mmCIF file of C-alpha atoms in Angstrom:
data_model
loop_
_atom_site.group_PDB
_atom_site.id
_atom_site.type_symbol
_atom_site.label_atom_id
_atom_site.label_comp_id
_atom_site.label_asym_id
_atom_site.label_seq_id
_atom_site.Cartn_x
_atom_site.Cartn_y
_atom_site.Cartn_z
ATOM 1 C CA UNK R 1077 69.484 55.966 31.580
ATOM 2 C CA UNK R 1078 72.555 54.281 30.954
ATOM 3 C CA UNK R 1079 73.811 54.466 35.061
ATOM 4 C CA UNK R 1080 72.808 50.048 34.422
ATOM 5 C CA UNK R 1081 75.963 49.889 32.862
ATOM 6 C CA UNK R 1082 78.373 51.578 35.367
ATOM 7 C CA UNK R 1083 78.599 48.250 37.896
ATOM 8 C CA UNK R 1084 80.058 46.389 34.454
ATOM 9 C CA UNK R 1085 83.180 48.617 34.430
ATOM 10 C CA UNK R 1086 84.240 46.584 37.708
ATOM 11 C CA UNK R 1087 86.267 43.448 36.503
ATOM 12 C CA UNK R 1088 84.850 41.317 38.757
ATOM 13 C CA UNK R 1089 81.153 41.862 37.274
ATOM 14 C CA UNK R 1090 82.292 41.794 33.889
ATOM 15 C CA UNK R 1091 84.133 38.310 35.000
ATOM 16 C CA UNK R 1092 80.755 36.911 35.959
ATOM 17 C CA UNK R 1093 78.616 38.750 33.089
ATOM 18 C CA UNK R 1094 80.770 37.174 30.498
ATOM 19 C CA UNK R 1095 80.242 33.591 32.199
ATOM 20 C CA UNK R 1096 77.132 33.866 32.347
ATOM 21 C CA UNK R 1097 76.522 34.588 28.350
ATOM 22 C CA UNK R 1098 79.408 31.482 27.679
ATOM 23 C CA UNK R 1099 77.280 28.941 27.374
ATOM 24 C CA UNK R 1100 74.683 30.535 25.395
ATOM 25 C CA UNK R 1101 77.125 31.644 22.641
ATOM 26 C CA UNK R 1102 78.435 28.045 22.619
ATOM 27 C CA UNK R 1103 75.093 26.397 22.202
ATOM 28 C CA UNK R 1104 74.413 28.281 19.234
ATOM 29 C CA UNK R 1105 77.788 27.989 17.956
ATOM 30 C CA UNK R 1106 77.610 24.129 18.204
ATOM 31 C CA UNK R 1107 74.014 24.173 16.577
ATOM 32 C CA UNK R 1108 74.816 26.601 13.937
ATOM 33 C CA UNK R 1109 77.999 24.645 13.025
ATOM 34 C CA UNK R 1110 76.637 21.156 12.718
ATOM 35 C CA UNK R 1111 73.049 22.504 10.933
ATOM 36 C CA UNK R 1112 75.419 24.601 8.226
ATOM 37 C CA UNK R 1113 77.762 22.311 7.674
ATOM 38 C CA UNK R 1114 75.838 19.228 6.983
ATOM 39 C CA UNK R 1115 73.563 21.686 4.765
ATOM 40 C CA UNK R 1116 76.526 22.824 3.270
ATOM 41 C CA UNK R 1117 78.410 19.766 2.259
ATOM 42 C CA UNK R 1118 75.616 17.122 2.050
ATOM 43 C CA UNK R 1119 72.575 19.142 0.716
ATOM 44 C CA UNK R 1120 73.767 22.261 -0.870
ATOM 45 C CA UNK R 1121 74.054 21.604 -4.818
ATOM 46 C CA UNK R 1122 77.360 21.519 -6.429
ATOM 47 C CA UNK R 1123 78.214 25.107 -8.510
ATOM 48 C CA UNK R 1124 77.569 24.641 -12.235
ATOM 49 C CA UNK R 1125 81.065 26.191 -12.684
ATOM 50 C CA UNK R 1126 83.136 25.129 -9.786
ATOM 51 C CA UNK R 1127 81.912 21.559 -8.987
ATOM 52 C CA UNK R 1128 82.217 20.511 -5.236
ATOM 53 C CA UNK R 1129 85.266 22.710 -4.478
ATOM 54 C CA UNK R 1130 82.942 25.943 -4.063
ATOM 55 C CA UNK R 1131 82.079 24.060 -0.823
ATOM 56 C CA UNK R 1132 85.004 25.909 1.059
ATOM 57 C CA UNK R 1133 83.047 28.730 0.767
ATOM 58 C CA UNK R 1134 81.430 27.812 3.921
ATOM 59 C CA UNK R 1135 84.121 28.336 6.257
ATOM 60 C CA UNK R 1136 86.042 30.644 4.024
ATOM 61 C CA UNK R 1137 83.603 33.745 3.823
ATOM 62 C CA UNK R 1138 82.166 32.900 7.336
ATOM 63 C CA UNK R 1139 86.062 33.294 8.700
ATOM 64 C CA UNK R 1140 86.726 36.202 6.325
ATOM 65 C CA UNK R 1141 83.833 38.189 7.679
ATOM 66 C CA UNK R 1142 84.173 37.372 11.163
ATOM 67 C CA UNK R 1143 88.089 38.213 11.321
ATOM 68 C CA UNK R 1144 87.196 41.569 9.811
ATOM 69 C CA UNK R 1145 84.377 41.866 12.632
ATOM 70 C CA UNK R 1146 86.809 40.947 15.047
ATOM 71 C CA UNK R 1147 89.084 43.967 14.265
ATOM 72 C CA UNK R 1148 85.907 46.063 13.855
ATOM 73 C CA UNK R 1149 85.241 45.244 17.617
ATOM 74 C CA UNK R 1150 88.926 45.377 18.747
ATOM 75 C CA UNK R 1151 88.957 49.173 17.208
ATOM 76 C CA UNK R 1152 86.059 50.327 19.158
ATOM 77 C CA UNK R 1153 87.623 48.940 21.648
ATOM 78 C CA UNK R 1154 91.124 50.511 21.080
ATOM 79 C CA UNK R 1155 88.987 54.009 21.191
ATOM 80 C CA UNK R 1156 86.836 53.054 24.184
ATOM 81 C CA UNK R 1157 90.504 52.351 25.823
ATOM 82 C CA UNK R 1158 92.543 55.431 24.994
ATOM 83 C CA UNK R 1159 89.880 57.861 25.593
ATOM 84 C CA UNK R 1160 87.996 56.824 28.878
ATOM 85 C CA UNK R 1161 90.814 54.456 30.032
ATOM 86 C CA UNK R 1162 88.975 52.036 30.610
ATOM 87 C CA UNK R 1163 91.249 48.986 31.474
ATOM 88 C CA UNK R 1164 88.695 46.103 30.829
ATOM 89 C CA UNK R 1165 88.388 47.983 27.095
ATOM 90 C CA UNK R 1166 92.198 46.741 26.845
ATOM 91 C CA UNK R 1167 91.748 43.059 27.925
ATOM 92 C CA UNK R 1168 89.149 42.829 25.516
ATOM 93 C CA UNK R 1169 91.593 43.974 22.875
ATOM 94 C CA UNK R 1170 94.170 40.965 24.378
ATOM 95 C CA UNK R 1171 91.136 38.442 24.252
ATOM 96 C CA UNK R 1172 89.964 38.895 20.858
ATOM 97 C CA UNK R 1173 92.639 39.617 18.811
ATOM 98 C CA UNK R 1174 94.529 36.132 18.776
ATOM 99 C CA UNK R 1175 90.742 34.623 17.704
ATOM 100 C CA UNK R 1176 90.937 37.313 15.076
ATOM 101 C CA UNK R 1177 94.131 36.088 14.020
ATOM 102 C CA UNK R 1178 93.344 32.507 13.710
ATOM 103 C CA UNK R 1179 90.239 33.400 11.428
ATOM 104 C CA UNK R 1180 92.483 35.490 9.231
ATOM 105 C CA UNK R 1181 94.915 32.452 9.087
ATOM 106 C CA UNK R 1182 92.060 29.850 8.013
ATOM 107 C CA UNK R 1183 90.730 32.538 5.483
ATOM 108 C CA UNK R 1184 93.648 32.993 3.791
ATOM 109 C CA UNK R 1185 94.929 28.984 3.996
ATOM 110 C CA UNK R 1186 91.221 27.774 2.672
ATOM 111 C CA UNK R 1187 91.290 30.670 0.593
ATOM 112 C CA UNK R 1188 94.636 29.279 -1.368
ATOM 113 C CA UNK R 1189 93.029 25.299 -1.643
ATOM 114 C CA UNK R 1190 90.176 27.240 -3.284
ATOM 115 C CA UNK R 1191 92.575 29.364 -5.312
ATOM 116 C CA UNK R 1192 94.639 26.086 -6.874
ATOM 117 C CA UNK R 1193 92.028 24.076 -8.538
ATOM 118 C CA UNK R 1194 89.947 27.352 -9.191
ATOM 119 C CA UNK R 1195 92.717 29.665 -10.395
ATOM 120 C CA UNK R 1196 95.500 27.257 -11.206
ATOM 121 C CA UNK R 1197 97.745 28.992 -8.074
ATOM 122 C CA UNK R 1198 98.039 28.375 -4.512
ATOM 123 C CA UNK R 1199 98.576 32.508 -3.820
ATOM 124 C CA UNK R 1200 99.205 35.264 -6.331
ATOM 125 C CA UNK R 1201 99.803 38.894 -5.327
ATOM 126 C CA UNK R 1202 96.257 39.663 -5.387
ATOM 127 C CA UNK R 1203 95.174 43.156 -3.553
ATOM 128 C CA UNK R 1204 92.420 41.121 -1.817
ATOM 129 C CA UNK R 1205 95.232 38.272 -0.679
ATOM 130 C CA UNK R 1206 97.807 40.591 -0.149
ATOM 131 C CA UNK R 1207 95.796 43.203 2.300
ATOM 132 C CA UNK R 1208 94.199 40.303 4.007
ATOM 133 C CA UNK R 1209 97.959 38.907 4.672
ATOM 134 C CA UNK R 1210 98.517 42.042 5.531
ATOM 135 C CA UNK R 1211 95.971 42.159 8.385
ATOM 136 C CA UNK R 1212 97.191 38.845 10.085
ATOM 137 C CA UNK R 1213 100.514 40.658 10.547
ATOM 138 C CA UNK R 1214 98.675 43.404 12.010
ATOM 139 C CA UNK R 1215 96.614 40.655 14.128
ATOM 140 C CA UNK R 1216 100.134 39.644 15.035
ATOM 141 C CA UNK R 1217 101.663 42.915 15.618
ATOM 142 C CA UNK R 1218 99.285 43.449 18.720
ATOM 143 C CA UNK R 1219 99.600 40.314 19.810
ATOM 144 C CA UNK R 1220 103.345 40.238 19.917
ATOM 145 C CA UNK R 1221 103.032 44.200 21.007
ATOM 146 C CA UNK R 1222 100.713 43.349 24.513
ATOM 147 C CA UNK R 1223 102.867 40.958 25.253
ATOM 148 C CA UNK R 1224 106.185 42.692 24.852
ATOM 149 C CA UNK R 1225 105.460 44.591 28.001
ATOM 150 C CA UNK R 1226 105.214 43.057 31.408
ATOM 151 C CA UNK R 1227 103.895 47.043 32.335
ATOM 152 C CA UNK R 1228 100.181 45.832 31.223
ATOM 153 C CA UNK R 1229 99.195 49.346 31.559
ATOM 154 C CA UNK R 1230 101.692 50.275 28.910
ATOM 155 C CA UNK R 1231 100.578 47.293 27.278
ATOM 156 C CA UNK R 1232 97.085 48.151 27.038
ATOM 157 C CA UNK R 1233 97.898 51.615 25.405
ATOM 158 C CA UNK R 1234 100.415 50.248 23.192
ATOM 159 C CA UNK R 1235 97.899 47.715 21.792
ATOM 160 C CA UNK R 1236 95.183 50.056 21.602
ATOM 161 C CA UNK R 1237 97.395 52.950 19.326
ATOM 162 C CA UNK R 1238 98.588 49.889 17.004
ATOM 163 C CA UNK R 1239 95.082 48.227 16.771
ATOM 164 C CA UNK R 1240 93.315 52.155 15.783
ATOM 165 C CA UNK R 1241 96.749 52.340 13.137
ATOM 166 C CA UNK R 1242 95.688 49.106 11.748
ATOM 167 C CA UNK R 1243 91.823 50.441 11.467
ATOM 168 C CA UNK R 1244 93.169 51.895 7.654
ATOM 169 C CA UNK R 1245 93.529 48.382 6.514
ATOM 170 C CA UNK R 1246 89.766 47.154 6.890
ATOM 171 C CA UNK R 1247 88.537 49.258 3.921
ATOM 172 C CA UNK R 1248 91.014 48.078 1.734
ATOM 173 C CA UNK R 1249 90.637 44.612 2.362
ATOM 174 C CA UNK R 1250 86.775 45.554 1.583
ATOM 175 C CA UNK R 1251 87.304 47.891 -1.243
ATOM 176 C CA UNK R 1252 90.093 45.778 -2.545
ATOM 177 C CA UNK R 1253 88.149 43.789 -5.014
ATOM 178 C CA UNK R 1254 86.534 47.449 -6.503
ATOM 179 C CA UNK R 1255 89.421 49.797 -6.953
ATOM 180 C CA UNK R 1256 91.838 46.962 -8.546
ATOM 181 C CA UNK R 1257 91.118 44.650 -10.941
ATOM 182 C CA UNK R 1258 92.051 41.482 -8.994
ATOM 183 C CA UNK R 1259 91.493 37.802 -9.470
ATOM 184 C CA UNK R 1260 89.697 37.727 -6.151
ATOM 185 C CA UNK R 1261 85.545 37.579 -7.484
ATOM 186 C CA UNK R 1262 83.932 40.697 -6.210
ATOM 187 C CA UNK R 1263 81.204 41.144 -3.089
ATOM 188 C CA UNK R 1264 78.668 38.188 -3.680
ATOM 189 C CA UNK R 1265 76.679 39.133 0.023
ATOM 190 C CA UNK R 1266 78.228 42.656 1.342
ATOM 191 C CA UNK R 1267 76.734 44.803 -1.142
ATOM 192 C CA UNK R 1268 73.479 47.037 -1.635
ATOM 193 C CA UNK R 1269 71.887 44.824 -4.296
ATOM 194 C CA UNK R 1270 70.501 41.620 -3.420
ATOM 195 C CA UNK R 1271 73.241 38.397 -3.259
ATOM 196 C CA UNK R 1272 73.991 36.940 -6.174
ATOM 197 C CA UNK R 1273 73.630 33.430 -5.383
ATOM 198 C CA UNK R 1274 70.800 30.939 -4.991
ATOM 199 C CA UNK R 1275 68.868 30.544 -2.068
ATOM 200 C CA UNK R 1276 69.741 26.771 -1.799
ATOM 201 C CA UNK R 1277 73.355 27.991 -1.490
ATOM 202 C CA UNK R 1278 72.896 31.084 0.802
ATOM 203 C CA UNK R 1279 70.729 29.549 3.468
ATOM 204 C CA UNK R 1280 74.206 27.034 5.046
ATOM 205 C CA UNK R 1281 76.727 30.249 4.267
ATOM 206 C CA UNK R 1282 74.401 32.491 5.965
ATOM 207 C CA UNK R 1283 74.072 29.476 8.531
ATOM 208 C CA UNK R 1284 77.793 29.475 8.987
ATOM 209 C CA UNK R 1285 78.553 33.272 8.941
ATOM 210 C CA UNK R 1286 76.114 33.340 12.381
ATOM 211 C CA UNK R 1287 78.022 30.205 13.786
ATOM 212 C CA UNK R 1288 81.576 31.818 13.395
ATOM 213 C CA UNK R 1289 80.669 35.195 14.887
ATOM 214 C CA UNK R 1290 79.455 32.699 18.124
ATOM 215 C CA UNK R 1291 82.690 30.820 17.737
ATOM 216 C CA UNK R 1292 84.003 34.738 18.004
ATOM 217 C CA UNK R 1293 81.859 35.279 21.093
ATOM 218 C CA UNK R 1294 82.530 31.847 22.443
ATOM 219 C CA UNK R 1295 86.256 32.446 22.306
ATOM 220 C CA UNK R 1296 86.536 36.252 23.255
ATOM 221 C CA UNK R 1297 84.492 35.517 25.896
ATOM 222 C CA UNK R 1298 86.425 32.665 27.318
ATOM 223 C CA UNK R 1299 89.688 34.630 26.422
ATOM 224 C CA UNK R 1300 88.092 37.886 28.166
ATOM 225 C CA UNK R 1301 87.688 35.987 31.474
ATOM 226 C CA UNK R 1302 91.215 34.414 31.167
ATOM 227 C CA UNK R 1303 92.779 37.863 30.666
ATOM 228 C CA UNK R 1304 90.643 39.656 33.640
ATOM 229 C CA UNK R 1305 91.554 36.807 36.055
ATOM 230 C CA UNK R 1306 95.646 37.104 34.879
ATOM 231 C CA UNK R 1307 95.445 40.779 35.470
ATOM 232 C CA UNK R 1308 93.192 40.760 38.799
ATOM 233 C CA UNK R 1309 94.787 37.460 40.115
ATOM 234 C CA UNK R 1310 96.280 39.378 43.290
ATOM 235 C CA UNK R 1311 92.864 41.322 43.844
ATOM 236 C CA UNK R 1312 90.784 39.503 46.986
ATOM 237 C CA UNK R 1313 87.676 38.384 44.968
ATOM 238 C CA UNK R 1314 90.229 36.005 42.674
ATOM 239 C CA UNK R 1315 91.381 34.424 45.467
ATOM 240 C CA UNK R 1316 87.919 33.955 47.058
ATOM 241 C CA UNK R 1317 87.008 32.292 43.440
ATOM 242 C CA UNK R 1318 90.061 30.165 43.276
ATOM 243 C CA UNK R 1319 89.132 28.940 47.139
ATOM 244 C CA UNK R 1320 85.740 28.061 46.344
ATOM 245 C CA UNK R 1321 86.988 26.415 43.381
ATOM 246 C CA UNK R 1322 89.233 24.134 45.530
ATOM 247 C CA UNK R 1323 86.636 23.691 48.414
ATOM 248 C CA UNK R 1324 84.012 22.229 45.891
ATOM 249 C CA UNK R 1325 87.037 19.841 44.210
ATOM 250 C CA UNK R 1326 87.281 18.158 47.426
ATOM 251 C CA UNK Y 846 71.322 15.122 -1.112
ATOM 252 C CA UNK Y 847 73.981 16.337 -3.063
ATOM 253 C CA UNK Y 848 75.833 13.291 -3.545
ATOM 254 C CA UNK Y 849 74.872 9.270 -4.234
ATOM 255 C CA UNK Y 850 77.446 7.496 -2.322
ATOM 256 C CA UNK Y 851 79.905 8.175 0.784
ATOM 257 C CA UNK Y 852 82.327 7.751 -1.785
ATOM 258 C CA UNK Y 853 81.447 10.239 -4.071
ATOM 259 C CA UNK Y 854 80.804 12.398 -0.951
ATOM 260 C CA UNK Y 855 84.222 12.059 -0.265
ATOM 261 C CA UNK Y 856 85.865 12.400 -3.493
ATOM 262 C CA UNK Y 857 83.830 15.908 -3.716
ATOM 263 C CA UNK Y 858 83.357 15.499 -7.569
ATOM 264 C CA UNK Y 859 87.512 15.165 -7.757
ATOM 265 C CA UNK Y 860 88.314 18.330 -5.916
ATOM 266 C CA UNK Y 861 88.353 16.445 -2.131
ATOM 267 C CA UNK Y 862 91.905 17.495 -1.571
ATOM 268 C CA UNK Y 863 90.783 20.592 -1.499
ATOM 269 C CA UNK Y 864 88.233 20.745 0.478
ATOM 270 C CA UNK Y 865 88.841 18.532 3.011
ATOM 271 C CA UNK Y 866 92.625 20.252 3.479
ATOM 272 C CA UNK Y 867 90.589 23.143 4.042
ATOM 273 C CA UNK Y 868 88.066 21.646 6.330
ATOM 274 C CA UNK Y 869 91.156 19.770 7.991
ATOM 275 C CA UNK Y 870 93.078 22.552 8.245
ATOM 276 C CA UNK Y 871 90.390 25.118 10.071
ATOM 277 C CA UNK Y 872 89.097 22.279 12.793
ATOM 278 C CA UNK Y 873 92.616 21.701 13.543
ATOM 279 C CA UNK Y 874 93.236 25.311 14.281
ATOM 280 C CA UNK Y 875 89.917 25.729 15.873
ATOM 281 C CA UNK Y 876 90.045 22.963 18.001
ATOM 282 C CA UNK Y 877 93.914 24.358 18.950
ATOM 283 C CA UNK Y 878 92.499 27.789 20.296
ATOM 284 C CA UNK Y 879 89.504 26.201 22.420
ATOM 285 C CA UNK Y 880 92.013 24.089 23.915
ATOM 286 C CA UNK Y 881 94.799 26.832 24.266
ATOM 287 C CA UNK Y 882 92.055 29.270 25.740
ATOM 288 C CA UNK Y 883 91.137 25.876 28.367
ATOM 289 C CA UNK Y 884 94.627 25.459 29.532
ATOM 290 C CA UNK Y 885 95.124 29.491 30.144
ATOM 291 C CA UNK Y 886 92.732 29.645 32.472
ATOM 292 C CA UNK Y 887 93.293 26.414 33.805
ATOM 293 C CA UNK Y 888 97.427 28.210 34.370
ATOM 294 C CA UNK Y 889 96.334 31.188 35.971
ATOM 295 C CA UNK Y 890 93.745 29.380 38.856
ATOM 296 C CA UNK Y 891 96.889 26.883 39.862
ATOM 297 C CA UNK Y 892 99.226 30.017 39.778
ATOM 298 C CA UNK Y 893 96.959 31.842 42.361
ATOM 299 C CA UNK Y 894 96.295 28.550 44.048
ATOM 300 C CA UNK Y 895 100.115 28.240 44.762
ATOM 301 C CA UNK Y 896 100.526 32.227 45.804
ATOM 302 C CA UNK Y 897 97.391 31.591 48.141
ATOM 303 C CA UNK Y 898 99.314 28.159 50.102
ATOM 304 C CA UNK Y 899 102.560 29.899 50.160
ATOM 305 C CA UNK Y 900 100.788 32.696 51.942
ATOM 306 C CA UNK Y 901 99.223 30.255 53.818
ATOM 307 C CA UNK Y 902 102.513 28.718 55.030
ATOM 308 C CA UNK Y 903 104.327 31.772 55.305
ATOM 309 C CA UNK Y 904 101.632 32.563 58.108
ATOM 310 C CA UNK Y 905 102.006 29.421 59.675
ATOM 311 C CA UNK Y 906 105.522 29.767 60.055
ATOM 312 C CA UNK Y 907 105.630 32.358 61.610
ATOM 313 C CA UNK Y 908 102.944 31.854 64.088
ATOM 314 C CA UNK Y 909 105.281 28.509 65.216
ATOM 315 C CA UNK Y 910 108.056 31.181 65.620
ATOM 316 C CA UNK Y 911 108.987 31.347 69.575
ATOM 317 C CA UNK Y 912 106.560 28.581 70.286
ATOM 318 C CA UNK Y 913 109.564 26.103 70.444
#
């Protein structure tokens, strides 16, 4: 039943698999980014509470969520690596993880513009702030770790123990805001009940949250097809690609 | 619309500093990986375009060996 998937495990499919779902994940990426945010900052009514400044809610939860996805994915990955040894499981650790990192950055640097006018404080030693700093040095810890080795193999394994290690850290960040009393507000979307927050609202955020997981695709992707080329770039089929790539330049 | 002028669209009801360091900051970055993510691929085809004309004149070479 699944025997469709076996060909994918080659590199060289994969390569042209992930090309050829690029440009889809960037067309809705580009759509979902211009719809939310003019919804967001133009139509969207201003908080009764928090003025205009609850606007950077719209990249700030979307980025949030998606850097948490982003590990989510890497981890499966991480298993899919160790226990089949699957190489292509490892590049897609490499691809996604310095996207993952840039999200976490942008949470936590839009999260402290929201936190000075809201909370008087650019950063306070929050357990939602400080586990979410916490996983951008794990973002960075595989990053730095995959490339410490010029051994990719090694590489890939070394990653993929680090990136399952850091797998602890995803249900505190979630948690966080539950078993301590923090100054981070509590879930508003990720909970059983129904979101509490007007439709008006929750229609650009929801918008948003779609158009940064394709951003995530977009990039991973792209990243995904860097890192199998890098890795394959002595194997014949690169070098046929790289030809025809020439030949149609001139 | 949530605001009557561009403006008062700007000054986001006196929290723009804010928000548009926010906004500012996250294109910026964004913009940085799509472009970082261009070049790396853009790296690794001239790399294995100079491995394949090296080859190419490695073979060359020694074809012209004992010709002269």
């Amino acid at each position: 039943m699944w025997k469709w998937l076996h060909p994918y495990a080659k590199p060289e499919k994969s390569y042209q698999l992930a090309g050829k779902l690029l440009p889809w994940f960037a067309v809705v990426t580009v759509v979902t980014f211009v719809v939310g945010l003019v919804w967001g900052l133009l139509f969207a009514p201003a908080d009764y509470q928090q003025g205009d400044s609850f606007r950077i809610i719209y990249i700030h939860v979307p980025a949030a969520m998606m850097a948490m996805a982003a590990y989510s994915t890497m981890a499966i990955a991480a298993f899919i690596a160790l226990v089949w040894q699957i190489r292509l499981a490892e590049m897609n650790i490499a691809a996604i993880a310095p996207v993952g990192a840039v999200f976490t950055f942008i949470a936590l640097i839009t999260g402290a513009a929201w936190g000075k006018p809201m909370w008087g404080a650019w950063w306070v030693w929050d357990a939602r702030l400080t586990s979410e700093l916490i996983l951008l040095f794990v973002y960075l810890g595989i990053i730095a770790l995959y490339n410490a080795f010029s051994d990719k193999v090694l590489a890939g394994r070394a990653a993929s123990i680090l990136t399952l290690v850091g797998v602890i850290n995803l249900p505190i960040i979630h948690y966080s805001v539950v078993w301590w009393n923090t100054l981070h507000q509590g879930a508003t979307i990720m909970k059983l009940d129904k979101p509490s927050m007007d439709p008006a609202m929750l229609w650009p955020l929801m918008i948003m949250i779609v158009g940064f997981g394709a951003f995530l695709g977009t990039l991973s992707l792209m990243r995904f097809r860097n890192e199998i080329l890098a890795r394959e770039s002595h194997r014949p089929w690169v070098s046929v690609l790289v030809t025809e790539k020439l030949a149609g330049e001139k | 619309m949530a605001f009557d002028s561009l403006a008062d669209f700007f000054a986001m009801g006196g929290y723009g500093f804010y928000v548009w360091l926010s906004y500012g900051i996250t294109f910026f970055v964004l913009i940085f990986l799509i472009v970082n993510s261009m070049n790396k691929k853009k790296k690794i085809f001239k790399s294995v375009e100079q491995r394949l004309s090296r080859e190419q004149r490695i073979k060359k070479a020694q074809n012209m060996e004992g010709t002269l």
